[in-house]
Amino acid sequence: MSASGTATPATGGSTVRCGVAATARGGWWGFLGSAVNAVFGYVLVTLVTRGLGAYGAGAVFTGVAAFTILCNTCKLGADTGLVRFVSGDLATTGGREVGALLRSAILPGAVASTAAAALLFLSPWTATSLLPNLDPEDAVTLVRLFALFLPLATVTLLLLGATQGYGTVVPFVGVEQIGKPVLRVLIAVPVVLLAPGVLSLAAAWLVPSLAGFVIACLALRRCRRTGPRPASGQETAAARWGFWAFAAPRAVSSVFDISAVWVGVILLSGLATSEEAGIYTAVGRVVIAATLLQLAVRLAVAPEISRLLALNDIPQARHLYQVSTRWIVLFSWPLLVLLTSFPGTVLSLFGPEFEQGTAALVVLCIASAVNVGVGNAQTVLLMAGKSSWHLGVTGVAFAVQLTVGLLAVPRLGVLGAALSWGAATVVENLVAAALVRRHPGFTVVDNGYLLATATGLCLTVPLVLPARLLAGDTAVGLAVAITMGFSVFGIGLWRFRTPLGVRELVGVLRERGT
């Protein structure tokens, strides 16, 4: 693209370097944000569980789960639509239809979230059904507190989706992955010390949404400061039609996506106990932290793949997908090996009662290995415009999760919830990888992928496993495994830095440094 944002003819070498470099830059920002989010999310979970115990923490995180599901539902798929359509419009027309796209996306989301919030206020039975183990009055107050912030949080995510379409992940990272998690901890610390309670800690989680909304508005305004003339009325109508034809299936699949993360908490709260819901939340936090690189790369790679596909540059889009998957596999699988080997030690940091979740953590780590192994195949499906395919994939996966969960949670508790999420994860990602191979014709496995697999697994498993067998699931064993495994892993990383694509990652940092 030219400086003005209009599309220019693609040249093979420069296009791929531009796409990989942009993804690497965004990936580094995303990794920083994901790391901060994981650390402060862990700290927040620890504060809540230490301050309220597993029972009270389960009630808070059940509210967070319902809030998150509703927030993602009320977006109506428009945030993903903005990532795809804004980046594509910038690549092909210089952004003439961006204004129409924003108006089409934000107003319906604001109306839907406001209606959902009003429904929660007017139906107290929803709160008592969701939180049967909590005092009815406290349950109603808690749900109404979350409802109050629902429209604000929904519109914020839509605004941030638009900024991603402009090719920058900094606003999203700054608001959702750094700003909110840090503020939540800073507010929660004095709350835990002075007035610990379910309502006060829920408020600590919600209040940073106000600052997030303001920053998102300012960030989008800055992105749109210099833009081309608006599109004509006919072009605007066509843009809206195409946008919602894509966003409507995504609206449903986004519900399945976020429900996969939180439905286990809700099932445990309703079919088991709030204590088990709290334990499962801690296990989920650990698993999400282990896949943070995949989440980071996803933020950066989505608009780049959308841009390349809009320019019909299929070979370079395929290369970008393969290189980014290589990075994800290379750095994620060793971490999953460590968590699988020392689950009790990791979970004991939350408190002794959380060691009940060790089997659940192992199950979810194995499923996550499949997840990171196919890279961001689902993102490719969406950026290729196949939101209806993605809806089918997530729908099948959610049906698997709900069926297994209803059968397993009453009998197995936390492990049953983990089995249901793990089964859905495996089904969803394997089917998505098969569909991506069909359209747009992307394959995951190449020589670089096989080398990343060998470096990530073959150099760490032979060293981590003996430490586990000799020292057991202890802090000493974990420390020895980290020292030995990652020392050898680092040597292999340096030796094969070029075919693994590590040179490109490091090169971006060097460019910024100079």
XYZ file of C-alpha atoms in Angstrom:
514
model
C 0.000 0.000 0.000
C 1.087 3.514 -0.664
C 1.539 6.141 1.969
C -1.917 7.413 1.350
C -3.374 4.013 2.013
C -4.318 3.127 -1.568
C -3.490 -0.263 -2.944
C -0.385 -0.742 -5.016
C 0.596 -3.694 -7.133
C 2.083 -6.496 -5.099
C 5.573 -7.645 -5.730
C 6.267 -11.086 -4.373
C 9.339 -10.482 -2.245
C 8.352 -7.078 -0.872
C 4.779 -8.166 -0.147
C 5.763 -11.189 1.878
C 8.412 -9.237 3.779
C 5.873 -6.514 4.525
C 3.238 -9.011 5.680
C 5.608 -11.055 7.829
C 7.221 -7.930 9.311
C 3.822 -6.393 10.148
C 2.708 -9.654 11.723
C 5.955 -9.899 13.679
C 5.604 -6.331 14.963
C 1.983 -6.898 15.922
C 2.930 -10.269 17.366
C 5.476 -8.692 19.678
C 2.910 -6.161 20.891
C 0.359 -8.914 21.243
C 2.821 -11.102 23.115
C 3.624 -8.268 25.503
C -0.053 -7.626 26.061
C -0.876 -11.310 26.447
C 1.958 -11.736 28.943
C 0.798 -8.768 31.005
C -2.784 -9.996 30.759
C -1.788 -13.482 31.868
C 0.320 -12.240 34.793
C -2.212 -9.735 36.084
C -5.085 -12.110 35.356
C -3.283 -14.686 37.481
C -2.729 -12.090 40.206
C -6.388 -11.091 40.112
C -7.584 -14.694 40.327
C -5.205 -15.223 43.233
C -6.475 -12.096 45.003
C -10.110 -13.075 44.536
C -9.606 -16.700 45.558
C -7.472 -15.754 48.568
C -9.897 -13.026 49.612
C -13.150 -14.942 49.117
C -12.116 -18.595 48.974
C -13.162 -20.963 46.214
C -16.878 -20.502 47.032
C -16.959 -16.696 46.771
C -14.541 -16.687 43.856
C -16.810 -19.085 41.995
C -19.703 -16.630 42.327
C -17.631 -13.701 41.046
C -16.260 -15.635 38.088
C -19.680 -17.011 37.222
C -20.803 -13.396 36.873
C -17.718 -12.642 34.776
C -18.498 -15.655 32.598
C -22.089 -14.581 31.947
C -20.979 -10.983 31.306
C -18.294 -12.062 28.841
C -20.663 -14.337 26.937
C -23.320 -11.621 26.693
C -20.780 -8.990 25.674
C -19.495 -11.151 22.834
C -23.047 -12.047 21.833
C -24.153 -8.424 21.617
C -21.261 -7.534 19.313
C -23.232 -9.459 16.663
C -19.978 -10.500 14.997
C -19.343 -6.906 13.948
C -15.888 -6.640 15.549
C -14.510 -9.431 13.356
C -16.370 -7.922 10.421
C -14.643 -4.598 11.007
C -11.212 -6.268 11.104
C -11.879 -7.950 7.759
C -13.773 -5.231 5.905
C -11.809 -2.194 7.102
C -8.456 -3.778 6.231
C -9.791 -4.973 2.871
C -11.304 -1.581 2.059
C -8.059 0.196 2.943
C -6.159 -2.157 0.611
C -8.519 -1.769 -2.353
C -10.139 1.698 -2.156
C -8.041 3.542 0.412
C -10.807 3.376 3.017
C -13.712 5.142 1.302
C -16.318 2.899 2.938
C -14.896 2.862 6.477
C -17.358 5.461 7.785
C -20.341 3.502 6.506
C -18.929 0.303 7.956
C -18.528 1.888 11.385
C -22.073 3.200 11.409
C -23.392 -0.192 10.308
C -21.480 -2.020 13.030
C -21.670 0.127 16.164
C -25.344 1.136 16.332
C -26.785 -2.427 16.252
C -24.259 -3.564 18.848
C -25.135 -0.688 21.151
C -28.872 -1.391 20.808
C -28.466 -5.145 21.381
C -26.309 -4.712 24.484
C -28.644 -2.105 25.970
C -31.640 -4.396 25.424
C -29.787 -7.309 27.046
C -28.857 -5.132 30.035
C -32.471 -4.028 30.461
C -33.629 -7.644 30.343
C -31.208 -8.584 33.124
C -32.483 -5.709 35.278
C -36.083 -6.770 34.823
C -35.658 -10.518 35.367
C -34.275 -11.282 38.859
C -35.009 -14.991 38.375
C -32.091 -15.085 35.924
C -29.706 -14.121 38.715
C -31.030 -16.679 41.187
C -30.914 -19.418 38.550
C -27.355 -18.519 37.575
C -26.148 -18.281 41.181
C -28.301 -20.714 43.179
C -25.757 -21.015 46.007
C -25.599 -17.254 46.602
C -28.009 -15.246 48.735
C -30.876 -14.256 46.346
C -30.579 -10.538 47.080
C -26.815 -10.574 46.528
C -27.241 -12.616 43.343
C -29.691 -10.079 41.868
C -27.467 -7.137 42.819
C -24.408 -8.833 41.327
C -26.090 -9.548 37.981
C -27.504 -6.013 37.775
C -24.044 -4.599 38.447
C -22.644 -6.530 35.494
C -25.623 -5.481 33.334
C -24.874 -1.815 34.003
C -21.504 -2.053 32.238
C -22.608 -4.327 29.391
C -23.311 -1.680 26.677
C -20.077 0.161 27.430
C -17.925 -2.954 27.172
C -19.658 -4.107 23.971
C -19.151 -0.818 22.109
C -15.530 -0.703 23.283
C -14.796 -4.038 21.626
C -16.387 -2.842 18.380
C -14.264 0.312 18.351
C -11.123 -1.705 18.988
C -12.045 -4.104 16.170
C -12.078 -1.127 13.812
C -8.598 -0.037 14.945
C -7.320 -3.563 14.213
C -8.657 -3.184 10.705
C -6.305 -0.215 10.323
C -3.414 -2.625 10.888
C -2.542 -1.701 14.468
C -3.007 -3.908 17.512
C -1.702 -1.293 19.952
C -5.135 0.098 21.028
C -6.572 -3.380 21.584
C -3.488 -4.518 23.480
C -3.355 -1.301 25.489
C -6.998 -1.459 26.547
C -7.975 -5.125 26.789
C -4.663 -6.801 27.597
C -2.741 -4.221 29.599
C -4.941 -1.373 30.799
C -7.936 -3.278 32.144
C -6.003 -6.167 33.784
C -3.590 -3.783 35.520
C -6.358 -1.462 36.735
C -8.374 -4.429 38.009
C -5.487 -5.570 40.173
C -4.740 -2.044 41.412
C -8.376 -1.656 42.472
C -8.726 -5.189 43.835
C -5.723 -4.961 46.193
C -7.219 -2.341 48.546
C -10.659 -3.943 48.189
C -9.314 -7.312 49.382
C -7.476 -5.639 52.247
C -10.262 -3.304 53.390
C -13.638 -4.653 52.240
C -13.461 -8.082 50.596
C -16.769 -9.243 49.222
C -18.412 -10.666 46.134
C -19.979 -7.348 45.095
C -16.948 -5.183 45.809
C -14.570 -7.427 43.849
C -17.024 -7.676 40.961
C -17.069 -3.874 40.878
C -13.257 -3.860 40.843
C -13.393 -6.045 37.733
C -15.946 -3.812 35.980
C -14.851 -0.234 36.717
C -11.850 -0.204 34.302
C -14.358 -0.553 31.438
C -14.992 3.194 31.719
C -11.387 4.077 30.951
C -11.268 1.451 28.206
C -14.199 3.043 26.371
C -12.625 6.508 26.404
C -9.271 5.240 25.141
C -10.915 3.184 22.376
C -12.792 6.271 21.125
C -9.607 8.334 21.041
C -7.634 5.584 19.298
C -10.189 5.166 16.506
C -10.403 8.922 16.061
C -6.647 9.035 15.594
C -6.758 6.230 12.999
C -9.397 8.104 11.010
C -7.745 11.508 11.255
C -6.625 11.387 7.629
C -9.021 9.593 5.308
C -10.331 9.690 1.745
C -13.652 11.157 0.676
C -16.724 9.155 1.732
C -18.237 6.588 -0.593
C -21.442 7.261 -2.541
C -24.852 6.157 -1.290
C -24.934 3.153 -3.627
C -21.459 2.051 -2.503
C -22.499 2.485 1.133
C -25.561 0.264 0.723
C -23.458 -2.445 -0.940
C -20.876 -2.217 1.843
C -23.548 -2.642 4.527
C -25.081 -5.635 2.773
C -21.731 -7.383 2.386
C -20.756 -6.548 5.946
C -23.831 -8.061 7.587
C -23.864 -11.055 5.241
C -20.488 -11.835 6.795
C -21.193 -10.633 10.334
C -24.514 -12.435 10.851
C -23.011 -15.971 10.920
C -20.064 -14.625 12.899
C -22.483 -13.209 15.465
C -23.614 -16.733 16.293
C -20.182 -18.361 16.088
C -18.703 -15.727 18.425
C -21.215 -16.849 21.042
C -19.994 -20.413 20.637
C -16.367 -19.231 20.823
C -16.670 -17.384 24.100
C -19.096 -19.914 25.561
C -16.447 -22.602 25.091
C -14.254 -20.763 27.601
C -16.942 -20.025 30.183
C -19.659 -22.656 29.844
C -17.698 -24.998 32.099
C -17.820 -22.424 34.903
C -21.577 -22.044 34.497
C -22.186 -25.812 34.355
C -20.108 -26.354 37.477
C -21.894 -23.544 39.299
C -25.302 -24.987 38.405
C -24.652 -28.750 38.436
C -21.834 -29.002 40.984
C -20.573 -26.335 43.410
C -19.235 -22.789 43.295
C -15.990 -24.119 44.773
C -15.429 -26.341 41.739
C -16.318 -23.426 39.473
C -13.558 -21.407 41.143
C -11.035 -24.235 40.701
C -11.981 -24.624 37.032
C -11.561 -20.874 36.485
C -8.005 -21.075 37.807
C -7.258 -24.044 35.537
C -8.647 -22.133 32.556
C -6.441 -19.137 33.358
C -3.341 -21.329 33.269
C -4.314 -22.897 29.936
C -5.059 -19.530 28.338
C -1.693 -18.248 29.555
C 0.000 -21.220 27.865
C -1.543 -20.272 24.509
C -0.919 -16.546 24.806
C 1.472 -16.503 21.830
C -1.254 -17.887 19.579
C -3.611 -15.178 20.790
C -0.922 -12.548 20.219
C -0.176 -13.669 16.672
C -3.903 -13.882 15.888
C -4.346 -10.185 16.611
C -1.611 -9.249 14.160
C -2.090 -11.831 11.428
C -5.842 -11.311 10.874
C -5.742 -7.888 9.144
C -2.605 -8.846 7.184
C -4.188 -12.022 5.775
C -7.370 -10.077 5.020
C -5.342 -7.463 3.156
C -3.453 -10.053 1.110
C -6.612 -11.958 0.249
C -8.328 -8.706 -0.778
C -5.421 -8.178 -3.211
C -5.800 -11.832 -4.327
C -2.229 -12.558 -3.235
C -2.929 -16.153 -2.174
C 0.700 -17.435 -2.161
C 1.905 -14.716 0.202
C -1.130 -15.120 2.471
C -0.393 -18.856 2.625
C 3.253 -18.175 3.461
C 2.245 -15.768 6.223
C -0.071 -18.380 7.728
C 2.652 -21.036 7.658
C 5.327 -18.784 9.173
C 3.024 -17.578 11.953
C 1.965 -21.166 12.734
C 5.634 -22.119 12.943
C 6.208 -19.429 15.568
C 3.186 -20.566 17.593
C 4.187 -24.240 17.605
C 7.811 -23.507 18.341
C 7.198 -21.559 21.539
C 3.892 -22.985 22.798
C 4.478 -26.726 22.801
C 7.465 -26.638 25.231
C 5.371 -24.644 27.703
C 2.502 -27.143 27.409
C 4.948 -29.975 28.085
C 5.988 -28.262 31.324
C 2.400 -27.700 32.473
C 1.455 -31.298 31.681
C 4.429 -32.553 33.667
C 3.975 -30.334 36.750
C 0.254 -29.491 37.029
C 0.028 -29.779 40.817
C 2.939 -27.416 41.415
C 1.486 -24.774 39.108
C -2.032 -24.935 40.574
C -0.778 -24.942 44.161
C 0.154 -21.293 43.667
C -3.577 -20.483 43.824
C -4.006 -22.372 47.095
C -3.919 -25.989 48.340
C -7.536 -26.740 47.383
C -6.818 -25.926 43.736
C -4.598 -28.993 43.376
C -7.854 -30.879 42.791
C -7.689 -29.519 39.254
C -4.434 -31.266 38.225
C -6.130 -33.876 36.018
C -8.240 -31.158 34.384
C -5.120 -29.130 33.606
C -3.439 -32.126 31.942
C -6.509 -32.770 29.780
C -6.729 -29.166 28.637
C -2.989 -28.948 27.911
C -3.242 -31.966 25.591
C -6.208 -30.384 23.807
C -4.350 -27.062 23.587
C -1.447 -28.815 21.858
C -3.862 -29.624 19.017
C -5.158 -26.065 19.099
C -1.761 -24.416 18.657
C -0.674 -27.152 16.261
C -3.012 -25.927 13.513
C -2.173 -22.270 14.090
C -4.873 -19.690 13.494
C -6.843 -21.753 10.995
C -10.149 -20.345 12.213
C -8.887 -16.795 11.709
C -7.997 -17.675 8.125
C -11.518 -18.989 7.545
C -12.995 -15.721 8.767
C -10.599 -13.454 6.878
C -11.330 -15.468 3.719
C -15.000 -14.551 4.149
C -16.161 -18.027 5.151
C -18.022 -16.987 8.285
C -20.773 -19.518 7.536
C -18.186 -22.322 7.497
C -16.804 -21.050 10.769
C -20.302 -21.040 12.224
C -20.704 -24.706 11.301
C -17.358 -25.601 12.883
C -18.012 -23.771 16.156
C -21.597 -25.038 16.305
C -20.494 -28.657 16.091
C -17.769 -28.067 18.667
C -20.179 -26.373 21.072
C -22.663 -29.230 20.717
C -19.860 -31.647 21.607
C -18.846 -29.556 24.614
C -22.364 -29.128 25.927
C -23.227 -32.807 25.492
C -20.054 -34.055 27.176
C -20.386 -31.403 29.882
C -23.962 -32.291 30.803
C -23.002 -35.952 31.029
C -19.618 -35.601 32.729
C -19.854 -32.580 35.058
C -22.378 -34.103 37.531
C -20.155 -37.192 37.856
C -16.616 -35.856 37.479
C -16.890 -32.199 38.446
C -13.896 -30.143 37.320
C -12.448 -33.013 35.286
C -15.761 -33.428 33.468
C -15.786 -29.747 32.501
C -12.206 -30.051 31.251
C -13.035 -33.160 29.205
C -15.934 -31.355 27.545
C -13.829 -28.290 26.662
C -10.922 -30.440 25.507
C -13.108 -32.579 23.229
C -14.634 -29.459 21.668
C -11.200 -27.895 21.150
C -9.870 -30.934 19.296
C -12.946 -31.252 17.067
C -13.074 -27.547 16.277
C -9.440 -27.167 15.291
C -9.080 -30.344 13.250
C -12.195 -29.520 11.220
C -11.036 -25.915 10.737
C -7.634 -27.086 9.475
C -9.353 -29.378 6.960
C -11.581 -26.544 5.706
C -8.671 -24.120 5.364
C -6.932 -26.692 3.189
C -9.998 -26.669 0.927
C -10.360 -22.874 0.815
C -8.286 -20.807 0.405
C -5.942 -23.780 -0.031
C -3.645 -23.283 2.972
C -1.663 -26.198 4.386
C -0.026 -26.224 7.798
C 2.744 -28.792 7.458
C 5.933 -27.894 5.582
C 9.627 -28.383 6.291
C 9.701 -25.400 8.645
C 6.746 -26.780 10.592
C 8.426 -30.160 11.019
C 11.607 -28.448 12.201
C 9.609 -26.343 14.687
C 7.972 -29.525 15.991
C 11.339 -31.224 16.404
C 12.839 -28.203 18.155
C 9.849 -27.584 20.405
C 9.227 -31.173 21.486
C 12.245 -33.384 20.832
C 14.635 -31.022 22.604
C 12.455 -30.470 25.685
C 10.567 -33.708 26.414
C 13.715 -35.871 26.941
C 14.929 -33.384 29.573
C 11.641 -32.452 31.247
C 10.447 -36.035 31.662
C 13.454 -37.249 33.727
C 13.113 -34.220 36.022
C 9.475 -35.115 36.604
C 10.241 -38.795 37.277
C 13.150 -38.104 39.618
C 11.935 -35.048 41.561
C 8.183 -35.542 41.218
C 5.547 -32.854 40.787
C 7.434 -30.397 42.990
C 8.816 -26.892 42.749
C 12.351 -28.313 42.619
C 11.455 -30.604 39.750
C 9.822 -27.738 37.865
C 12.872 -25.504 38.367
C 15.237 -28.234 37.129
C 13.023 -28.946 34.115
C 12.869 -25.277 33.174
C 16.629 -24.855 33.495
C 17.616 -27.956 31.545
C 14.807 -27.999 28.987
C 14.941 -24.386 27.980
C 18.732 -24.235 27.902
C 18.809 -26.935 25.249
C 15.766 -25.405 23.553
C 17.555 -22.052 23.350
C 20.581 -23.664 21.703
C 18.374 -25.343 19.106
C 16.521 -22.098 18.539
C 19.756 -20.278 17.761
C 21.066 -23.067 15.556
C 17.970 -23.169 13.332
C 16.901 -19.519 13.674
C 16.611 -18.904 9.917
C 14.450 -21.873 8.811
C 12.318 -21.472 11.945
C 11.600 -17.834 11.086
C 13.097 -16.582 14.351
C 15.453 -14.292 12.446
C 12.437 -12.356 11.122
C 10.996 -11.994 14.617
C 14.258 -10.684 16.039
C 14.876 -8.545 12.955
C 11.758 -6.514 13.675
C 13.081 -5.628 17.125
C 16.445 -4.642 15.669
C 14.746 -2.390 13.122
C 12.830 -0.632 15.875
C 15.996 -0.299 17.898
C 17.824 1.437 15.054
